[in-house]
Amino acid sequence: MSVSEQTYAKVIAIDGPSGSGKSTIAKDLARELGVLYIDTGAMFRALAFVASEQKIELVEGETLSNFLNSLNIEYGISDRVLIKINGIDLTEKIREHQVSKLASIISQLPSVRKFLLDFQRLLAKNKVCVMEGRDIGTVVFPDSFCKFFITASADIRASRRLKQLQDSGDDSFSIDQIIKDVKKRDDTDTNRAFAPLKKADDAMLLDTSEMTMQDIIKILSNEVKFRASHLGFKL
Ligand code: DC
């Protein structure tokens, strides 16, 4: 199929492991381009938080299915309120360290992935947006016109995470503990059976270990603009 015959989703897909800097990059890129920003990790986190509150066992079955059917998710309500479930603002709560672990576990369940896949596709329908996650370029929008895979070394990612926790007033973790958690989460995310963390063949790979945010945004935004103009997309 030639480029002119292929149709593309107007989604800028940004995937990569936790702590790679992809959230900051995705947010800044969306702002720079003036398009919607969609953080799919926040959705897995919010689901994990509510499931934990309701003591839902994280296994496939009727209880999980009833739980999913009972959820009303609202995303991107305002600058301050990113996500609500059943009317409750979870924007802050989902950033707690414990929620990261639960999100990694819940994201292995096929019914949860399917539920959020439908939600993510609906949210981005007919919109230009930056969507960030693990499987956006491979599963959610394999037809997206521009894909990036952002990574950084495990040590750098762990020290960024530690700083984030310290900045939020949590001094209870050591760097060794965080490195261990980062590697464990990488392992779970990469080796799960459904929609694992994986670079799409046609994604541009960027290692941010030694790069400044300014340089990264410049590279990405130039690439997006180039591809959009090549395909005749209006951003
Ligand atoms: O990006 P994050 O750290 O907020 O994501 C939280 C968890 O959700 C992470 O362990 C992987 C999972 N996730 C996923 O499986 N697929 C996505 N598209 C986004 C996140």
XYZ file of C-alpha atoms and ligand atoms in Angstrom:
255
model
C 0.000 0.000 0.000
C 1.404 3.425 -0.842
C 1.581 6.261 1.696
C -1.226 8.116 -0.042
C -3.552 5.072 0.137
C -2.940 4.279 3.795
C -5.132 6.010 6.369
C -3.609 7.077 9.658
C -5.056 7.910 13.071
C -4.223 11.479 14.055
C -2.687 10.229 17.278
C 0.879 10.893 18.327
C 1.761 7.689 20.179
C 4.316 7.902 22.980
C 5.298 4.641 24.651
C 8.058 3.649 27.015
C 8.868 2.344 30.495
C 8.081 4.181 33.720
C 10.449 7.005 34.613
C 11.692 7.409 31.043
C 10.389 10.973 31.115
C 7.624 10.169 28.673
C 4.857 11.787 30.742
C 6.637 15.134 30.922
C 7.585 14.839 27.255
C 4.051 13.915 26.175
C 2.530 16.756 28.210
C 5.028 19.349 26.930
C 4.706 18.147 23.355
C 0.902 18.360 23.508
C 1.182 21.899 24.895
C 3.732 22.897 22.244
C 1.505 21.559 19.456
C -1.708 22.819 21.064
C -3.381 19.394 21.040
C -5.097 17.172 23.615
C -2.922 15.133 26.017
C -4.091 11.675 27.062
C -2.291 9.812 29.868
C -3.416 6.162 29.692
C -1.278 5.163 32.707
C -3.521 7.393 34.824
C -6.468 5.228 33.753
C -4.818 1.960 34.858
C -3.772 3.669 38.086
C -7.274 4.975 38.782
C -8.834 1.566 38.136
C -6.261 -0.078 40.400
C -6.952 2.450 43.154
C -10.724 1.970 43.058
C -10.393 -1.831 42.831
C -8.167 -1.780 45.894
C -10.583 0.478 47.810
C -13.417 -1.913 46.981
C -11.225 -4.943 47.801
C -11.772 -6.443 44.345
C -9.586 -9.487 43.762
C -7.325 -8.851 40.767
C -8.247 -11.984 38.816
C -10.477 -12.545 35.795
C -14.082 -13.475 36.640
C -17.590 -12.235 37.237
C -16.632 -9.993 40.160
C -14.074 -8.142 38.043
C -16.471 -7.915 35.130
C -19.244 -6.485 37.364
C -16.724 -4.072 38.835
C -15.699 -2.806 35.368
C -19.336 -2.408 34.340
C -19.987 -0.313 37.447
C -17.351 2.307 36.536
C -18.026 5.727 35.134
C -14.671 7.179 34.042
C -14.262 10.851 33.221
C -10.944 11.977 31.766
C -9.436 15.438 31.277
C -12.092 17.380 33.138
C -9.896 20.451 33.666
C -6.230 21.456 34.016
C -6.375 20.406 37.655
C -8.677 17.406 37.464
C -7.237 14.688 35.231
C -9.389 11.714 36.133
C -12.562 10.905 38.047
C -14.182 7.550 38.644
C -17.812 7.456 39.737
C -17.607 11.188 40.395
C -14.526 11.044 42.669
C -11.428 13.023 41.723
C -8.431 10.636 41.778
C -5.835 12.956 40.218
C -3.601 13.083 43.310
C -4.264 9.677 44.847
C -3.133 7.719 41.777
C 0.458 9.012 42.105
C 1.132 7.164 45.362
C 3.882 4.534 45.161
C 1.594 1.690 46.207
C -0.775 2.489 43.332
C 2.087 2.066 40.808
C 2.494 -1.539 41.884
C -1.240 -2.270 41.783
C -1.544 -0.619 38.357
C 1.194 -2.862 36.999
C -0.715 -5.915 38.289
C -4.176 -4.838 37.108
C -2.814 -3.929 33.666
C -1.985 -7.607 33.049
C -5.679 -8.568 33.040
C -7.133 -8.910 29.514
C -10.629 -7.689 30.496
C -9.157 -4.526 32.058
C -7.033 -3.876 28.956
C -10.044 -4.406 26.677
C -12.191 -2.093 28.815
C -9.599 0.704 28.710
C -8.743 0.081 25.047
C -12.354 0.870 24.104
C -12.341 3.929 26.349
C -9.022 5.210 24.922
C -10.141 4.754 21.304
C -13.396 6.560 21.996
C -11.628 9.416 23.751
C -9.264 10.004 20.812
C -11.842 9.502 18.077
C -11.437 12.061 15.295
C -9.075 14.182 17.390
C -5.449 15.142 17.053
C -3.866 14.151 20.359
C -0.739 12.979 22.122
C -1.488 9.639 23.782
C 0.993 8.207 26.231
C 1.296 4.634 27.552
C 2.916 1.260 26.894
C 0.979 -0.157 23.940
C -0.343 2.894 22.108
C 1.769 2.430 18.976
C 1.410 -1.360 18.964
C -2.185 -2.080 20.061
C -4.381 0.948 20.780
C -3.489 2.952 17.651
C -1.158 0.825 15.492
C -2.224 3.123 12.630
C -1.076 6.329 14.355
C 0.806 8.651 12.031
C 3.667 9.344 14.425
C 5.115 7.019 17.065
C 7.856 7.481 19.623
C 9.399 5.022 22.062
C 11.058 6.864 24.943
C 13.515 5.182 27.251
C 16.382 5.836 29.722
C 18.655 3.652 31.863
C 17.059 1.958 34.920
C 19.344 3.899 37.311
C 18.404 7.261 35.835
C 14.722 6.365 35.855
C 14.901 5.279 39.495
C 16.642 8.478 40.602
C 13.984 10.556 38.794
C 11.274 8.554 40.568
C 12.965 8.987 43.950
C 13.146 12.751 43.412
C 9.458 12.801 42.492
C 8.564 10.966 45.724
C 10.820 13.228 47.811
C 9.343 16.331 46.184
C 5.911 15.105 47.184
C 7.125 14.803 50.803
C 7.719 11.032 50.868
C 11.214 10.224 52.195
C 10.535 6.615 53.082
C 12.253 4.957 50.092
C 15.919 4.257 49.390
C 17.396 4.432 45.882
C 18.123 0.661 46.003
C 14.487 -0.078 46.788
C 13.316 2.116 43.904
C 15.805 0.568 41.427
C 14.503 -2.850 42.439
C 10.874 -1.702 41.959
C 11.666 -0.089 38.577
C 13.297 -3.304 37.304
C 10.477 -5.460 38.639
C 7.873 -3.227 36.966
C 9.828 -3.271 33.674
C 9.882 -7.023 33.862
C 6.114 -7.290 34.502
C 5.234 -4.716 31.838
C 7.545 -6.258 29.206
C 6.735 -9.901 29.796
C 2.974 -9.839 30.295
C 0.981 -11.910 27.828
C -1.338 -9.137 26.631
C -0.191 -5.879 25.045
C 3.305 -5.905 26.601
C 5.560 -2.879 26.679
C 7.248 -3.033 23.275
C 8.611 -0.623 20.716
C 6.492 -0.592 17.538
C 8.615 -1.409 14.481
C 7.820 1.995 12.997
C 8.391 4.011 16.205
C 11.308 6.410 16.589
C 13.511 5.363 19.549
C 14.783 8.056 21.911
C 17.039 7.438 24.922
C 16.604 10.447 27.232
C 19.356 9.504 29.737
C 21.697 12.255 28.541
C 19.294 14.643 26.808
C 17.713 17.904 27.917
C 13.949 18.231 27.858
C 14.246 21.181 25.498
C 16.184 19.132 22.916
C 13.781 16.229 23.148
C 10.713 18.407 22.607
C 12.382 20.082 19.648
C 13.194 16.729 17.988
C 9.722 15.330 18.580
C 7.821 18.399 17.559
C 9.850 18.731 14.327
C 9.195 15.083 13.527
C 5.441 15.443 14.179
C 5.198 18.588 12.037
C 7.189 16.969 9.234
C 4.988 13.867 9.170
C 1.772 15.871 9.496
C 2.667 18.109 6.582
C 3.771 15.098 4.515
C 0.343 13.506 5.073
C -1.575 16.768 4.709
C -2.776 16.757 8.344
C -3.734 19.972 10.053
C -2.476 20.022 13.644
O 2.750 5.225 32.954
P 2.358 4.837 34.361
O 3.537 4.531 35.243
O 1.441 5.855 34.976
O 1.508 3.477 34.205
C 1.032 2.758 35.315
C 0.952 1.272 34.996
O -0.039 1.049 33.999
C 2.249 0.656 34.470
O 2.711 -0.358 35.334
C 1.898 0.002 33.175
C 0.423 0.163 32.998
N 0.077 0.713 31.690
C -0.194 -0.192 30.692
O -0.086 -1.395 30.905
N -0.573 0.261 29.467
C -0.661 1.576 29.224
N -1.060 1.985 28.011
C -0.364 2.512 30.238
C 0.010 2.040 31.467
